[in-house]
Short mmCIF file of N, CA and C in Angstrom, two decimals:
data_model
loop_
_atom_site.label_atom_id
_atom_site.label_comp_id
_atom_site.label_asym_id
_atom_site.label_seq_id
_atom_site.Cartn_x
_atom_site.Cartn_y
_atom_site.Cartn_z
N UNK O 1 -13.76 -66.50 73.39
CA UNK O 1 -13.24 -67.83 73.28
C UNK O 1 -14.08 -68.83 74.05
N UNK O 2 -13.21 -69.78 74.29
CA UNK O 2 -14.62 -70.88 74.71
C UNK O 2 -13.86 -71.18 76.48
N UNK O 3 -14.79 -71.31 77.13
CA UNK O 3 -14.43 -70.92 78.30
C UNK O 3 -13.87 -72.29 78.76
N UNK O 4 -12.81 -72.49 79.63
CA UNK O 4 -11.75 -73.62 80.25
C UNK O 4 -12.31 -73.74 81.21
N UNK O 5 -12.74 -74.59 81.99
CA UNK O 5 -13.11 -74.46 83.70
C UNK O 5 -11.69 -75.89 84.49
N UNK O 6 -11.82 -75.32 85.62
CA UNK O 6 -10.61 -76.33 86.74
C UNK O 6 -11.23 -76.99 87.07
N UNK O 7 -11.36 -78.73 87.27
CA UNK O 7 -11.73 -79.12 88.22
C UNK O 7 -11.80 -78.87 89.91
N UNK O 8 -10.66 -77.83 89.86
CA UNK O 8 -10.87 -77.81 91.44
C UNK O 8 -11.85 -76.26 91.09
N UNK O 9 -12.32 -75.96 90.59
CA UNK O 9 -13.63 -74.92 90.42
C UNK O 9 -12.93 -73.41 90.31
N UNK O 10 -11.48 -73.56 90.21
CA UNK O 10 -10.70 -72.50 89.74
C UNK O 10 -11.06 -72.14 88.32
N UNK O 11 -11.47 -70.87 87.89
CA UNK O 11 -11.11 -70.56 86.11
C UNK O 11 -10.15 -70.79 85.66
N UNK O 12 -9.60 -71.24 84.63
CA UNK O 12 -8.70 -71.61 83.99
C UNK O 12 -8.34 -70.77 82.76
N UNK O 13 -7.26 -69.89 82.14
CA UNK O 13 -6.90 -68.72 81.65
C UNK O 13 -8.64 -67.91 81.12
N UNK O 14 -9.73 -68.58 80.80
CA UNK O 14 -10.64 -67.56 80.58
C UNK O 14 -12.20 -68.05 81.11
N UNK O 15 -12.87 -67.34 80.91
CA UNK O 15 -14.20 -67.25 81.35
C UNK O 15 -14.06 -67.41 83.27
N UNK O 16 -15.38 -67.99 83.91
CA UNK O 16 -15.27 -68.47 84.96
C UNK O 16 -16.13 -69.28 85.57
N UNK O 17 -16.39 -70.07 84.56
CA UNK O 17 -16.81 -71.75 84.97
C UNK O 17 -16.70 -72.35 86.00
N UNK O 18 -17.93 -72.92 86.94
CA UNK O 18 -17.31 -73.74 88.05
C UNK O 18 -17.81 -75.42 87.27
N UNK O 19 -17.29 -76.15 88.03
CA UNK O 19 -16.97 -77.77 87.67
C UNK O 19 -18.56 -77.95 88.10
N UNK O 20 -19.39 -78.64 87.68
CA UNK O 20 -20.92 -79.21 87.57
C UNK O 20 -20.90 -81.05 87.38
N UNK O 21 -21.87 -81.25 87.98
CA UNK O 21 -22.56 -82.99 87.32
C UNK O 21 -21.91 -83.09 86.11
N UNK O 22 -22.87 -81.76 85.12
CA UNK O 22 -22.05 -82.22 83.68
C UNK O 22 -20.92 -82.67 83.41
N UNK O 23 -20.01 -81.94 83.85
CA UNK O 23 -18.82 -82.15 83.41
C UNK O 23 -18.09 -83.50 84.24
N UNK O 24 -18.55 -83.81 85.49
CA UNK O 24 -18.43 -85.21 85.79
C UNK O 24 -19.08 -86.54 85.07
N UNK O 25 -20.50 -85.89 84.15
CA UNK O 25 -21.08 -87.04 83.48
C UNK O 25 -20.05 -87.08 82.00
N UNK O 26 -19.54 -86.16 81.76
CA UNK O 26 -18.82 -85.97 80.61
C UNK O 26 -17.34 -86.90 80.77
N UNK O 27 -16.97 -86.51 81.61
CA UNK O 27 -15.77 -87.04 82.47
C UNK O 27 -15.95 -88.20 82.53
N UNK O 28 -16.55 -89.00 83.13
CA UNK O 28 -16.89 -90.37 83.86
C UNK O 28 -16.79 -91.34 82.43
N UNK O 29 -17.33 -90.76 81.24
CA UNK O 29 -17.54 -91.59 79.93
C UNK O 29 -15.92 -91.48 79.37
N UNK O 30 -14.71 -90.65 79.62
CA UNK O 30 -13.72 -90.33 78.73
C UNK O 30 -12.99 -91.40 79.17
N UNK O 31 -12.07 -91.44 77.66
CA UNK O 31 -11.49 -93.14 77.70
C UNK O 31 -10.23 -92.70 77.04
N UNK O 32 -9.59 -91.50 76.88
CA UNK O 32 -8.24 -91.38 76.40
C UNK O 32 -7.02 -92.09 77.58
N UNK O 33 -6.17 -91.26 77.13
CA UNK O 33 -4.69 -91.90 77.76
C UNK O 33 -4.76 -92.13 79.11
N UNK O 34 -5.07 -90.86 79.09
CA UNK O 34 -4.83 -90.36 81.26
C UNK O 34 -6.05 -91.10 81.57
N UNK O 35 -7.12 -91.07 81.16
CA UNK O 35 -8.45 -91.58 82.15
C UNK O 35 -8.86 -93.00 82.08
N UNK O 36 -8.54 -93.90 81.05
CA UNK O 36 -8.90 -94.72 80.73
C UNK O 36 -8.56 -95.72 81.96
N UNK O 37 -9.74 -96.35 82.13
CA UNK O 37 -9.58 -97.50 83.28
C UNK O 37 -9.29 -96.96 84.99
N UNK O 38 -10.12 -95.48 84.57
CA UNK O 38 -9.93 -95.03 86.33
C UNK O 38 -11.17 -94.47 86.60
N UNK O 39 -11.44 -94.28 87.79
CA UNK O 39 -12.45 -94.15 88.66
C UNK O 39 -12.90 -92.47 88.17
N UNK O 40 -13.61 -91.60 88.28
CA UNK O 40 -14.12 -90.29 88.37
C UNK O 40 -12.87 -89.88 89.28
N UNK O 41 -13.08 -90.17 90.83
CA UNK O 41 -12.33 -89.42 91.00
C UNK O 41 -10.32 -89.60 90.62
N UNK O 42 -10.12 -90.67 90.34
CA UNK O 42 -8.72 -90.54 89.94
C UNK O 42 -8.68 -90.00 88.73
N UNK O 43 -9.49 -89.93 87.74
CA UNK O 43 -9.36 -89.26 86.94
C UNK O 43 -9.04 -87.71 86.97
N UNK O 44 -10.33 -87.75 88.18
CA UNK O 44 -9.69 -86.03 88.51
C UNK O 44 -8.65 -85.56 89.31
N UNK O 45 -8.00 -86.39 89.43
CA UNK O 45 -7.04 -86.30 90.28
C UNK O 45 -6.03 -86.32 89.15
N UNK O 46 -5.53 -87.04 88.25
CA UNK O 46 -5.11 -87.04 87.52
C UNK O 46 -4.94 -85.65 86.53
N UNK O 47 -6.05 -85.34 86.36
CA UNK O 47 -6.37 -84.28 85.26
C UNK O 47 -5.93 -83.22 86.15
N UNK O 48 -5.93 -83.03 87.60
CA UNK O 48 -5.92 -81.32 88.12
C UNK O 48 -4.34 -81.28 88.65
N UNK O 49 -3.85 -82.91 88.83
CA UNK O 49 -2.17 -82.49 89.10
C UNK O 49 -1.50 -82.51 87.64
N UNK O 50 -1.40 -82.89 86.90
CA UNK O 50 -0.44 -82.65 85.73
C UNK O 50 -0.67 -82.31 84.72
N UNK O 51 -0.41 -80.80 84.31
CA UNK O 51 -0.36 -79.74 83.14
C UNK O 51 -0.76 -81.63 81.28
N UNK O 52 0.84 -81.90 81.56
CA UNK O 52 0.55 -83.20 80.51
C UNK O 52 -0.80 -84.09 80.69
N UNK O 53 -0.81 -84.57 81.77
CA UNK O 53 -2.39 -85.44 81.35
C UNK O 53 -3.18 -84.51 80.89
N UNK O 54 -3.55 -83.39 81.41
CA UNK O 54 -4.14 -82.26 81.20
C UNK O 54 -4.36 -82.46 79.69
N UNK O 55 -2.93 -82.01 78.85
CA UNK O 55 -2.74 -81.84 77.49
C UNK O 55 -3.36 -82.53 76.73
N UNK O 56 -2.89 -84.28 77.24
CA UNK O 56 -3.28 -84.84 76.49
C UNK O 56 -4.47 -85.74 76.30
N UNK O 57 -5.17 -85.25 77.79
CA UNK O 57 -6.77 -86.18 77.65
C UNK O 57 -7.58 -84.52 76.98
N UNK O 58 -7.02 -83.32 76.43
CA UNK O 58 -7.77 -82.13 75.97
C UNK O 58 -7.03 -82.79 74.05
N UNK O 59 -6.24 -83.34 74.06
CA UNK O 59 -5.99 -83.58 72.68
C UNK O 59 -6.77 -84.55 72.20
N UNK O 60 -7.01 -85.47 73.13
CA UNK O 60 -7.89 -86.84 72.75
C UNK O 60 -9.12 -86.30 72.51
N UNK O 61 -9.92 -84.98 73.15
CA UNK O 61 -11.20 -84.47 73.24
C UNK O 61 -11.53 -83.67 71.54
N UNK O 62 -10.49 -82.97 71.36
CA UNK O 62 -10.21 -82.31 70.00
C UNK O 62 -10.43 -83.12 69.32
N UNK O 63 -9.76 -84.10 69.08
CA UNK O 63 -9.17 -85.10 68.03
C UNK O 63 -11.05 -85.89 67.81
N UNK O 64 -11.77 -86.19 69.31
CA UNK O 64 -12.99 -87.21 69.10
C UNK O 64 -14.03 -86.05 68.62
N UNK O 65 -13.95 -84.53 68.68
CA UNK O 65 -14.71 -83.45 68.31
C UNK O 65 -14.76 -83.39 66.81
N UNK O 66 -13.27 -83.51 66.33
CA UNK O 66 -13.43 -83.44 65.07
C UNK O 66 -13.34 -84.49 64.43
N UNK O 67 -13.38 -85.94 64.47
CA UNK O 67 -14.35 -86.89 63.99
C UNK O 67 -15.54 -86.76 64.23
N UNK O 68 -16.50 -86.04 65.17
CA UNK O 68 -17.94 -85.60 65.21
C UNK O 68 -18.37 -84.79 64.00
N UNK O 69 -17.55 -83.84 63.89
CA UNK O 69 -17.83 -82.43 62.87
C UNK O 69 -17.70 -83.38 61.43
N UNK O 70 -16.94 -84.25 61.26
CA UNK O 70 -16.56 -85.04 59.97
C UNK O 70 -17.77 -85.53 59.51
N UNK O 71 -18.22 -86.13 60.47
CA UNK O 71 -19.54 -87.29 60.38
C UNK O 71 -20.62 -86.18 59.95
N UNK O 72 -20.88 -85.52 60.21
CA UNK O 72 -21.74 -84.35 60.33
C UNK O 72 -21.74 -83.46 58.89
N UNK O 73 -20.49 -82.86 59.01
CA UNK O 73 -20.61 -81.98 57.74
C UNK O 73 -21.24 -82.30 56.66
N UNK O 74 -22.00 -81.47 55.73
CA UNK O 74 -22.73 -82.09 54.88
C UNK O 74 -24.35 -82.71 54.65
N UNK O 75 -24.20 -82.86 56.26
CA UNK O 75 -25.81 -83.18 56.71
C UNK O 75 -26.63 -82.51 57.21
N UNK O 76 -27.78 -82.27 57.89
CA UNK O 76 -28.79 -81.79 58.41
C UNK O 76 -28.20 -81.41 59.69
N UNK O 77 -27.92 -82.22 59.80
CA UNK O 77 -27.68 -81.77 61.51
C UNK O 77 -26.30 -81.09 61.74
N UNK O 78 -25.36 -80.64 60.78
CA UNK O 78 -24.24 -80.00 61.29
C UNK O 78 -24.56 -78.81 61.55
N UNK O 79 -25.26 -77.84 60.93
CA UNK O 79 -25.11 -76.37 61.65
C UNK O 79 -26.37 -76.51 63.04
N UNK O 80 -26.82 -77.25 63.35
CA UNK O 80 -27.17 -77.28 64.85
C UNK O 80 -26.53 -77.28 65.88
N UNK O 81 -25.59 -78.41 65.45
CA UNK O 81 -24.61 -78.88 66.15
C UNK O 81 -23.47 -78.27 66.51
N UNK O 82 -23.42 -77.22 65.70
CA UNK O 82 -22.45 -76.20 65.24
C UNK O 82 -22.95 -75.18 66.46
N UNK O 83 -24.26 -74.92 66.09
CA UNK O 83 -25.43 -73.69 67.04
C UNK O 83 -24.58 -74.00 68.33
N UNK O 84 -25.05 -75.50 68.88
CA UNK O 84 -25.21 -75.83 70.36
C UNK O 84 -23.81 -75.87 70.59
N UNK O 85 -22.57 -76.35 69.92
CA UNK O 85 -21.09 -76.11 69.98
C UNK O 85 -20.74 -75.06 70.50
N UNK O 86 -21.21 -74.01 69.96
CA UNK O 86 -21.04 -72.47 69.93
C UNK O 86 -21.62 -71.40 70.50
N UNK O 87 -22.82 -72.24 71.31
CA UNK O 87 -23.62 -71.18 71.97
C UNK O 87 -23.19 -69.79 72.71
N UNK O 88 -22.43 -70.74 73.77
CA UNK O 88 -21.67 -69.72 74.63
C UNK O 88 -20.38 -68.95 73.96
N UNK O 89 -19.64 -69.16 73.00
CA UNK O 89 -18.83 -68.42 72.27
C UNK O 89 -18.66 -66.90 71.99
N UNK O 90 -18.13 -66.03 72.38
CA UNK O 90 -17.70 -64.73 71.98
C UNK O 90 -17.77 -64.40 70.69
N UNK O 91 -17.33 -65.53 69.63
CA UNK O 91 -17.45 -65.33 68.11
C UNK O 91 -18.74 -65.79 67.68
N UNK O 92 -19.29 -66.49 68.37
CA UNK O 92 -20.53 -67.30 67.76
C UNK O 92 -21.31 -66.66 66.53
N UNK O 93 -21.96 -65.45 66.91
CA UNK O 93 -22.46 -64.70 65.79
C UNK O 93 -21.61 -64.80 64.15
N UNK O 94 -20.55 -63.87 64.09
CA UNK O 94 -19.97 -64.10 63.11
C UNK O 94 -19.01 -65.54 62.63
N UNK O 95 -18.87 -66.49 63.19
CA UNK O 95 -18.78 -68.25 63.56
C UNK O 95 -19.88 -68.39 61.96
N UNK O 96 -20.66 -68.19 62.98
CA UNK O 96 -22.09 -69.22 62.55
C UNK O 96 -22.66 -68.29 60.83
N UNK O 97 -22.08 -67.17 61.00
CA UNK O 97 -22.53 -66.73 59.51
C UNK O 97 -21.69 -66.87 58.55
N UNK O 98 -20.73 -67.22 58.89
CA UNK O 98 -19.67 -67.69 57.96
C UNK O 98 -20.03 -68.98 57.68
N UNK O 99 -20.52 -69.60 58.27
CA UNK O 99 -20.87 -70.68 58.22
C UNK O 99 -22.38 -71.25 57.26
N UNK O 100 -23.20 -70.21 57.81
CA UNK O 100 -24.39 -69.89 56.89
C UNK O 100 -23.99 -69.71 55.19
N UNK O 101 -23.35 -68.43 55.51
CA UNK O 101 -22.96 -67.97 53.78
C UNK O 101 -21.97 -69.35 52.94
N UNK O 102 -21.17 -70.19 53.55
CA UNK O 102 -20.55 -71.27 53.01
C UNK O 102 -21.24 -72.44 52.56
N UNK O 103 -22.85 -72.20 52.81
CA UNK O 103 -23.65 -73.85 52.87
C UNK O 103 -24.21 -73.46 51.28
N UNK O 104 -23.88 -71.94 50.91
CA UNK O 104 -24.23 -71.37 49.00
C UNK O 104 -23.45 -71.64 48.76
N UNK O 105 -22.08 -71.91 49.03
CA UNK O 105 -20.69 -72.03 48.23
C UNK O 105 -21.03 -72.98 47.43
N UNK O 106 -20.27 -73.36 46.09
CA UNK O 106 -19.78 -74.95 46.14
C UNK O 106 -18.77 -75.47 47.02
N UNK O 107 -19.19 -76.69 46.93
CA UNK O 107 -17.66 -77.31 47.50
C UNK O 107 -16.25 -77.24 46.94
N UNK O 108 -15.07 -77.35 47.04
CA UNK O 108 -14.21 -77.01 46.38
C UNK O 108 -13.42 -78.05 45.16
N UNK O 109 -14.07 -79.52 45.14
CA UNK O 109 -14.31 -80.22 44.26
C UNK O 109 -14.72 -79.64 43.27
N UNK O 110 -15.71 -79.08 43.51
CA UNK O 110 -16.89 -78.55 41.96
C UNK O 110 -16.27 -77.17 41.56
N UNK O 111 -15.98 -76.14 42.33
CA UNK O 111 -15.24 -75.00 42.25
C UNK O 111 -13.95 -75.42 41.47
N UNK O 112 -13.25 -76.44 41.87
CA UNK O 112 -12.04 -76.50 41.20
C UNK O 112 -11.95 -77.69 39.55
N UNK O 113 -13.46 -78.26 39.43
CA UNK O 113 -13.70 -79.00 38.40
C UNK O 113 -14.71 -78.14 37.41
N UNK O 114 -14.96 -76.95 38.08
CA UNK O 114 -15.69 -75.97 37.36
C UNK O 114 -14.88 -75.36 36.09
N UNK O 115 -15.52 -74.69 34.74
CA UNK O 115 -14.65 -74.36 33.53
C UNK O 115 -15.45 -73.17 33.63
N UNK O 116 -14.28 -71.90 33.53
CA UNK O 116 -14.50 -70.53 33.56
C UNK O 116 -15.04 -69.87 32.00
#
């Protein structure tokens, strides 16, 4: 699975990630519910006391991921993006070949406007 890290540098149910720059440069740019209009550190302060902000600045992250993948699909650059998404992933291998073997498919427009 894809590994959770704590801001306070605790693992979080998997892998064991400690908190980095990155994830403060990542942090510092987020503009959902909980973070919007606060400092780095209230943000993290925010994010490491309550399970809900928690929830819902990780729903806002989903939600801006998959308007990324939207924009993408279809183009050149989605199975890269896909690659670097997935690097660290446990599934990645079989992820990414499913993914491979689907770029022969048709789409399901043409599959379903297709005459047998």
């Amino acid at each position: 699975g894809v590994t959770e890290i704590s801001i306070s540098n605790r693992p979080v149910n998997f892998g064991n990630t400690k908190w980095t720059e990155k994830h403060d440069n990542l942090l510092k740019d987020c503009e959902c519910y909980v973070c919007d209009g606060l400092s780095l550190a209230e943000k993290k302060e925010q994010l490491s006391t309550s399970f809900q902000n928690r929830a819902i600045h990780n729903a806002h992250t989903y939600l801006q991921e998959r308007e990324l993948a939207r924009e993408l699909v279809g183009t050149n650059r989605y199975y890269p993006y896909l690659q670097k998404r997935f690097k660290r992933s446990y599934f990645n291998k079989k992820f990414l070949s499913k993914v491979r073997e689907s770029k022969s498919q048709p789409s399901i427009d043409t599959f379903l406007n297709k005459s047998y």
